[in-house]
CSV table of C-alpha atoms and ligand atoms in Angstrom, one decimal:
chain,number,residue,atom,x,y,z
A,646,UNK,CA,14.2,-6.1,27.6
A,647,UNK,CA,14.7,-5.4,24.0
A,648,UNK,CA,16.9,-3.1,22.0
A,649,UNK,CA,13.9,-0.3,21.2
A,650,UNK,CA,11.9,-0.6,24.5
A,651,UNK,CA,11.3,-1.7,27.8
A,652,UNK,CA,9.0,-4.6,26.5
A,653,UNK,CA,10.5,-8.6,26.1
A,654,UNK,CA,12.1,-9.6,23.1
A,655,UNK,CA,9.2,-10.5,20.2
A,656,UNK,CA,9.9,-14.1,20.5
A,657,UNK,CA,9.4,-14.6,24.1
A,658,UNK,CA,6.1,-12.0,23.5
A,659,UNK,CA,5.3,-15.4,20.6
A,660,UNK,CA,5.7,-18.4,22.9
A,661,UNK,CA,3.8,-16.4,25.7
A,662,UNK,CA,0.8,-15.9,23.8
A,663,UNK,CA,1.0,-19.0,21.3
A,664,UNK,CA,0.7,-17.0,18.6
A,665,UNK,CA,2.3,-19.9,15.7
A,666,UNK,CA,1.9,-18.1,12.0
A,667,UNK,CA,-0.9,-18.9,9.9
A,668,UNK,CA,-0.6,-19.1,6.6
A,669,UNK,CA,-4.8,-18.0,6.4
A,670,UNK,CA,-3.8,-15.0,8.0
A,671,UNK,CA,-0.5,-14.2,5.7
A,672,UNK,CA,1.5,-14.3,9.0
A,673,UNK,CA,5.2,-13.7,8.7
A,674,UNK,CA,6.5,-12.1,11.3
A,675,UNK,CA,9.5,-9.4,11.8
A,676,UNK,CA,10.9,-10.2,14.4
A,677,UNK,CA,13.9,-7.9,14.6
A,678,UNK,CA,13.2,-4.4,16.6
A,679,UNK,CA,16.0,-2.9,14.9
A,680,UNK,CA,14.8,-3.9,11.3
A,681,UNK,CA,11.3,-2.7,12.6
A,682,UNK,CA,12.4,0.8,13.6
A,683,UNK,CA,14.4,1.2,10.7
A,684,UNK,CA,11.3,1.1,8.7
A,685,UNK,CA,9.6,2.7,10.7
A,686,UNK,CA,12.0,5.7,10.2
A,687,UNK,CA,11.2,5.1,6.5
A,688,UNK,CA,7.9,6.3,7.1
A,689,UNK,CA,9.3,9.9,7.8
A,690,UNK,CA,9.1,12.1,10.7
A,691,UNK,CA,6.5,10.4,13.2
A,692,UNK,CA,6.3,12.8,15.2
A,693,UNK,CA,3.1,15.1,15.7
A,694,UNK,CA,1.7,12.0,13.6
A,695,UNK,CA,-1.2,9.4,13.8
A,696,UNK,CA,-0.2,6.4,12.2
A,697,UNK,CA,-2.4,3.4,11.0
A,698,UNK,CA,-1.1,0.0,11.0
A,699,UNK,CA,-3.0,-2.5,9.3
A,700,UNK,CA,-2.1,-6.1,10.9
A,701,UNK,CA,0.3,-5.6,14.0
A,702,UNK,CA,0.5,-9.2,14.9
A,703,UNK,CA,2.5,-9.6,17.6
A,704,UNK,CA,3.4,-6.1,17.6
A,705,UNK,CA,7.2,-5.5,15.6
A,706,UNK,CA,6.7,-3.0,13.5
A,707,UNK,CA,3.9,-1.5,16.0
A,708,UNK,CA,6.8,-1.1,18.8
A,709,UNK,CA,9.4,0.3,16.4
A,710,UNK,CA,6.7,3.0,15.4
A,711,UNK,CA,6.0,4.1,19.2
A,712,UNK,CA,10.0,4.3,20.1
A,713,UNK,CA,10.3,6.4,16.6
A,714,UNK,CA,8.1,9.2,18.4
A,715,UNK,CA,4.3,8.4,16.9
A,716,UNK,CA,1.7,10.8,18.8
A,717,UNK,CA,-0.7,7.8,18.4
A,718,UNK,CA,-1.1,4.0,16.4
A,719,UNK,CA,-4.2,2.7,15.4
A,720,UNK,CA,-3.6,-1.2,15.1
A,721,UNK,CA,-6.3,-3.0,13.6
A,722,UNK,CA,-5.5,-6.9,13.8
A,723,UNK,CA,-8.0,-9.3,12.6
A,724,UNK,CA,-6.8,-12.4,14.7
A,725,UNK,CA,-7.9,-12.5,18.3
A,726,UNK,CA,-5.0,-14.4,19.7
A,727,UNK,CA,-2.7,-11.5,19.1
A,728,UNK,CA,-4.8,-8.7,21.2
A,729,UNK,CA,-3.0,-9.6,24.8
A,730,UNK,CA,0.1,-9.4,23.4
A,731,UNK,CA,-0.8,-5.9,21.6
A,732,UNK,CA,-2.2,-4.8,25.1
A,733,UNK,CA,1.2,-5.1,27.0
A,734,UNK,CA,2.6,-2.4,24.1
A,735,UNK,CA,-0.3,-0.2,24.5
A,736,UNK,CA,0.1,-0.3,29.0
A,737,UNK,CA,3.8,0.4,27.8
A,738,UNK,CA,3.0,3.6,25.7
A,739,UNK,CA,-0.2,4.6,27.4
A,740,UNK,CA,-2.6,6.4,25.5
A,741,UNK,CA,-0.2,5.8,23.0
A,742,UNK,CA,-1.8,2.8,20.8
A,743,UNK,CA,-5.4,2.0,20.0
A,744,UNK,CA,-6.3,-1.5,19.4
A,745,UNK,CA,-9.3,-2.1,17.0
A,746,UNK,CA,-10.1,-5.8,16.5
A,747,UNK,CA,-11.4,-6.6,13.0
A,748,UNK,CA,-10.9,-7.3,8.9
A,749,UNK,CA,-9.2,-4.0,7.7
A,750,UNK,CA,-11.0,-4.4,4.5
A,751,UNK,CA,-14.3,-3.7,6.7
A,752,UNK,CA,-13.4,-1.7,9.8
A,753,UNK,CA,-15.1,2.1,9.4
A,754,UNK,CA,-11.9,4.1,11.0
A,755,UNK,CA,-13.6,7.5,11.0
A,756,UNK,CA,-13.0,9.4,14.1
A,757,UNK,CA,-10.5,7.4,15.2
A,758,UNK,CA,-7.3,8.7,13.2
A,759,UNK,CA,-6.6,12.8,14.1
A,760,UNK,CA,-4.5,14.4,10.5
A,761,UNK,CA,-1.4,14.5,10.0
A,762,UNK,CA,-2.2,10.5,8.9
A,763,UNK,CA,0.7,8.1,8.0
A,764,UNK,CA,0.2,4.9,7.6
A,765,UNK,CA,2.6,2.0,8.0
A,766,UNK,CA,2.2,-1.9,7.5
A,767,UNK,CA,3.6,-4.9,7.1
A,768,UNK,CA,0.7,-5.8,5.1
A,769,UNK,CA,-1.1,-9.4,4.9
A,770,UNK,CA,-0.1,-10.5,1.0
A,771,UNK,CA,-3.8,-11.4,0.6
A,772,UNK,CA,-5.7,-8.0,1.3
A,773,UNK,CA,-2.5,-5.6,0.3
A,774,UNK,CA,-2.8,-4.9,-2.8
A,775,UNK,CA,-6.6,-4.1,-2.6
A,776,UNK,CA,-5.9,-1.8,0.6
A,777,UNK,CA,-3.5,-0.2,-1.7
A,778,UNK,CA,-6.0,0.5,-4.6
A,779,UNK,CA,-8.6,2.1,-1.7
A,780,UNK,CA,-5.8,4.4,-0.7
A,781,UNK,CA,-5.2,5.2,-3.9
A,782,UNK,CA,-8.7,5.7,-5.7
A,783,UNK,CA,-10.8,7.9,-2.8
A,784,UNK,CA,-13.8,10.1,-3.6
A,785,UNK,CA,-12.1,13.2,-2.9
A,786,UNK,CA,-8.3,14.1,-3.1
A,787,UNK,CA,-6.4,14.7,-1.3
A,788,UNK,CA,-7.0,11.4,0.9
A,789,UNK,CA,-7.0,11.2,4.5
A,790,UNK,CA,-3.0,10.3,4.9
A,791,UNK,CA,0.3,12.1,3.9
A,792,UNK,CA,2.1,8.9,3.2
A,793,UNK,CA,2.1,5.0,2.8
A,794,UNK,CA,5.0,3.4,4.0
A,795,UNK,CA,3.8,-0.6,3.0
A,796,UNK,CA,5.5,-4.1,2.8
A,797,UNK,CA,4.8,-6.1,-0.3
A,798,UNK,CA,5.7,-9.2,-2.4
A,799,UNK,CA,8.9,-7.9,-4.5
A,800,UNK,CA,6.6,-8.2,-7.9
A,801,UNK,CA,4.0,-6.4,-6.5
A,802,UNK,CA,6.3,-3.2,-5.6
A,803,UNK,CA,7.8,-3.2,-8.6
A,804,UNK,CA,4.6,-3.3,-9.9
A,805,UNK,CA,3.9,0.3,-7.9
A,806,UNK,CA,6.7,2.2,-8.8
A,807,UNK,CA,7.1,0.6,-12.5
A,808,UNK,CA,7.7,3.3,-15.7
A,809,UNK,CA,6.3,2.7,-18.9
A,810,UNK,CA,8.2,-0.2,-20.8
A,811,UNK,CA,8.7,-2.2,-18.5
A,812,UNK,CA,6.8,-5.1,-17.7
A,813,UNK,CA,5.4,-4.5,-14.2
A,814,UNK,CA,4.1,-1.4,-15.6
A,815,UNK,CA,-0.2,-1.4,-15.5
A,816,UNK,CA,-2.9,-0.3,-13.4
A,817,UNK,CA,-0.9,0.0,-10.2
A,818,UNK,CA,1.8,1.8,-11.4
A,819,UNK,CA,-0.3,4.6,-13.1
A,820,UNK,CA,-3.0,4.8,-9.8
A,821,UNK,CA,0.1,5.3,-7.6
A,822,UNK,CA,2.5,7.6,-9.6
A,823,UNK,CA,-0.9,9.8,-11.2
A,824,UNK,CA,-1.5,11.3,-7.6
A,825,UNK,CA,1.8,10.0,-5.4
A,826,UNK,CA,5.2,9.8,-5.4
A,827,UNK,CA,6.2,6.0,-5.1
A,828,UNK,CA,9.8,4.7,-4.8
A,829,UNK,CA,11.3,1.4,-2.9
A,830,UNK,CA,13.0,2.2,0.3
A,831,UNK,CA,14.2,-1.3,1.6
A,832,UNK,CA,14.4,-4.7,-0.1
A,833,UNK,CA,14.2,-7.7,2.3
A,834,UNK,CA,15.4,-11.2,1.9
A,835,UNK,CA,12.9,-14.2,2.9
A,836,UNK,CA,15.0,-14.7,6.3
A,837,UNK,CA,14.3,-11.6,7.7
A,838,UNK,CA,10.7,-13.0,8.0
A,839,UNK,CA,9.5,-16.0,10.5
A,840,UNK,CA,8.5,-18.2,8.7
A,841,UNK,CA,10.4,-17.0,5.7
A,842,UNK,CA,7.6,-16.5,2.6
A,843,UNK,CA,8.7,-18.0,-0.3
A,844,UNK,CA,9.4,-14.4,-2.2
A,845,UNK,CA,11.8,-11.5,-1.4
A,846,UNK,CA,10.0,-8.3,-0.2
A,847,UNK,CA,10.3,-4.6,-0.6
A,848,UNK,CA,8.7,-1.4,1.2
A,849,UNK,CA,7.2,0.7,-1.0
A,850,UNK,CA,7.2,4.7,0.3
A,851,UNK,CA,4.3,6.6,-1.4
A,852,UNK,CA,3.7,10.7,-0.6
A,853,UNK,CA,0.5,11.8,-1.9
A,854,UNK,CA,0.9,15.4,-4.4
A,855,UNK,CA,-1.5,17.8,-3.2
A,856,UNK,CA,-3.1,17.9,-6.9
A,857,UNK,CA,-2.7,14.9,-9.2
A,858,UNK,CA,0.0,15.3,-11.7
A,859,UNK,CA,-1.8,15.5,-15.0
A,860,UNK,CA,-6.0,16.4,-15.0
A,861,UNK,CA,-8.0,13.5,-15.3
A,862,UNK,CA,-11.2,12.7,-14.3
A,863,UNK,CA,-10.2,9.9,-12.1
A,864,UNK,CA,-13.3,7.6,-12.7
A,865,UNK,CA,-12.3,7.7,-16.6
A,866,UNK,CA,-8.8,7.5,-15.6
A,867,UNK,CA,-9.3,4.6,-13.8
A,868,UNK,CA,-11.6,2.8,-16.9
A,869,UNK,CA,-9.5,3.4,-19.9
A,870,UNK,CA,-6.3,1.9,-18.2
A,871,UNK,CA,-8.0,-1.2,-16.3
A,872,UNK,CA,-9.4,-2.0,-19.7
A,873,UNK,CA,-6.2,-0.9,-21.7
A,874,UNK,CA,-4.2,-3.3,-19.7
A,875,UNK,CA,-7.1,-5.7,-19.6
A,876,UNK,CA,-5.7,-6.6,-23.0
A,877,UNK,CA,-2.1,-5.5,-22.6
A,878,UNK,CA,-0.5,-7.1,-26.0
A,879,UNK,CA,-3.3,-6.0,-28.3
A,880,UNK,CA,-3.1,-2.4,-30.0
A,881,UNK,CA,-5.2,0.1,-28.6
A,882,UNK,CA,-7.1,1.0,-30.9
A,883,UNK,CA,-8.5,-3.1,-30.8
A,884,UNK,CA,-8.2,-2.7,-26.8
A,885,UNK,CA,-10.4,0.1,-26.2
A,886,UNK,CA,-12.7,-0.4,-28.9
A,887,UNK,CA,-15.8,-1.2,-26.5
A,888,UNK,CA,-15.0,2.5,-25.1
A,889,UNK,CA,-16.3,4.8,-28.4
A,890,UNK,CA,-17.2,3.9,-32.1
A,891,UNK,CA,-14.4,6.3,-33.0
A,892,UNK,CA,-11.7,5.1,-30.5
A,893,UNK,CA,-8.6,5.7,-33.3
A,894,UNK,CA,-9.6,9.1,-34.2
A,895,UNK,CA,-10.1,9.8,-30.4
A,896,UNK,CA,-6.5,8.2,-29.4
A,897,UNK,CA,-5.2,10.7,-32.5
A,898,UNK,CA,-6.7,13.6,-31.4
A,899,UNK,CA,-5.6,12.6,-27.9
A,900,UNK,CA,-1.9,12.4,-29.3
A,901,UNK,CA,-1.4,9.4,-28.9
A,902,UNK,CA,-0.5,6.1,-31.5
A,903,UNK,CA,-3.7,4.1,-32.3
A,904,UNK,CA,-1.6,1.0,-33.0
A,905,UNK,CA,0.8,1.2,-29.4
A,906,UNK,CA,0.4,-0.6,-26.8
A,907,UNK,CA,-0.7,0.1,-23.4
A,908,UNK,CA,2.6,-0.6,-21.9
A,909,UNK,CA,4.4,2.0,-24.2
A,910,UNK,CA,1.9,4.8,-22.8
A,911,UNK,CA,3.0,7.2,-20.2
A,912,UNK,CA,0.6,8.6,-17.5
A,913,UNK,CA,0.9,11.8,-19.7
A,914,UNK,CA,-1.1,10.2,-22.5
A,915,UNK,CA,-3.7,8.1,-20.5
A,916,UNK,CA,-4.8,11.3,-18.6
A,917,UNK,CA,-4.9,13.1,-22.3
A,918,UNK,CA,-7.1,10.2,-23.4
A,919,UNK,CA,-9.4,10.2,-20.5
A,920,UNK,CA,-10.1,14.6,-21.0
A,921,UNK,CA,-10.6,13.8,-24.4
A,922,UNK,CA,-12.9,10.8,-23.9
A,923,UNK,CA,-14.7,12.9,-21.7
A,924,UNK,CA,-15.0,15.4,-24.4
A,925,UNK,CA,-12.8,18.0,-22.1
B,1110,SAM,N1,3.0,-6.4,11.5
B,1110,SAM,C1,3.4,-7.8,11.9
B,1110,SAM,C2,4.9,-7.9,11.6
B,1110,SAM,O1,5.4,-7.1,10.9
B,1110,SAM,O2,5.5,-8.8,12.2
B,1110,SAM,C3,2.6,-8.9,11.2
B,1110,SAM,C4,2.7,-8.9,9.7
B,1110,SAM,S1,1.9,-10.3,9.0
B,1110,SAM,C5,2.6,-10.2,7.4
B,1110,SAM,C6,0.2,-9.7,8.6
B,1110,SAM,C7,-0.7,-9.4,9.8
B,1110,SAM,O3,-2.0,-9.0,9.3
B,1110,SAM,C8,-1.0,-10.6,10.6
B,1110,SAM,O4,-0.9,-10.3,12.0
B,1110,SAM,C9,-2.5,-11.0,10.3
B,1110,SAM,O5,-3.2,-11.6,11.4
B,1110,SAM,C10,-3.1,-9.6,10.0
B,1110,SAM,N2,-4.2,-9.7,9.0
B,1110,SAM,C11,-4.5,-10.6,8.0
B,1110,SAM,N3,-5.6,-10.2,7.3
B,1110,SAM,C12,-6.0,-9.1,7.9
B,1110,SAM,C13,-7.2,-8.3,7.7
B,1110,SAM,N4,-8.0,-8.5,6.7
B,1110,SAM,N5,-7.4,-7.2,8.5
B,1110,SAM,C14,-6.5,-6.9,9.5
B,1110,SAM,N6,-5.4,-7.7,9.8
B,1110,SAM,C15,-5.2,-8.8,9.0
């Protein structure tokens, strides 16, 4: 019995069901229940709540959402060899936890997940990041969650929750902060990880703002800073000159310095340079 639930201790739960790490897979497991809750409570109040988990592996962080009062999970784990073990959590909470076998990347989830939506992960490093961006970049807004509570490299949460400057700031920074507030909630050494990755880690907590925080149009949005940063130690005006045959008299008009660079521009002045670029 472990320290959250009724179920064995995640290491027996490993050797019973062979489930060694692979490396293909970006499998470092928690294995600590108490470290697993605690996150989980990082993801805000759970209850009432569906929560998506993207890769449960052996099922840590998937147990320590259940105990924290989740109405439902829906797990979706792309390697087979972990579905037993996510079974005997799901006989445990039952009706509790949905398991969908697949590549998150690829899964359609609609009609599975009833609103409020939160979703929690200790995300594979390889697919992360481009979950992240989906989240972040729907058709409509607001998206179908309330919050992101998600495990990344170090650099690549810093990256999120970056301010103009520095020099993690870029595309991820200004897609998360223009429609979310993003801050780290917990930094984790290698060792809390088995096997330990070969970088620290952080969780990044992201609540979506019912309206973005500056008008954009977020196709443009999304344009001028991937190719802004594209080129991140050239002026702008050189930058973005593909964009318009007048790009400096637009960036004036816009308000902002022809000759900065993109890291010196807040989300304030890319979303005034997409509405003037779109001639708004
Ligand atoms: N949540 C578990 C934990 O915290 O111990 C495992 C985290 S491990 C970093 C990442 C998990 O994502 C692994 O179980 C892996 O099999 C799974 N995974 C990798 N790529 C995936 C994909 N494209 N879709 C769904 N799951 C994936």
């Amino acid at each position: 019995m472990s320290a959250i639930d009724t179920l064995p201790p995640l290491r027996e739960v490993i050797a019973n069901h062979g489930l060694s790490a692979r490396k293909s897979l970006g499998q470092n497991f928690l294995l600590d229940l108490n470290l697993t809750a605690k996150i989980a409570r990082k993801a805000g109040d759970l209850t009432g709540c569906d929560v998506l988990e993207i890769g449960p592996g052996p099922g840590g962080l998937t147990r320590g959402l259940l105990a924290e009062g989740a109405r439902k999970v829906v797990a979706v784990e792309k390697d087979r060899r972990c579905l037993l073990a996510l079974q005997e959590i799901a006989d445990a909470y039952p009706g509790r936890l949905e398991i969908i076998e697949g590549d998150a990347l690829e899964v359609d989830l609609s009609g599975h997940l009833t609103g409020p939506v939160r979703v929690a992960a200790n995300l594979p490093y390889n697919v992360g990041t481009e979950l992240l961006v989906r989240w972040l970049t729907p058709d409509s807004w607001p998206p179908f969650w309330e919050s992101l509570t998600l495990m990344f490299q170090r650099e690549v949460a810093q990256r999120i929750v970056a301010k103009p400057g520095s020099k993690t700031y870029g595309r991820l920074a200004l897609l998360a902060q223009w429609r979310c507030d993003a801050k780290i909630v917990l930094d984790l050494p290698p060792q809390a990880f088995t096997p330990p990755p070969k970088v620290s880690s952080a969780v990044v907590h992201l609540t979506r703002l019912d309206a973005p925080r500056f008008e954009a149009n977020p196709k443009t949005l999304s344009h001028v800073v991937a190719t802004a940063f594209n080129q991140r130690r050239k002026m702008l005006r050189a930058a973005l000159k593909g964009m318009a045959p007048d790009i400096e008299d637009q960036l004036r008009a816009a308000g902002l310095d022809p000759t900065a660079r993109a890291e010196e521009i807040s989300l304030e002045g890319f979303c005034a340079l997409a509405r003037q670029l779109d001639g708004s």
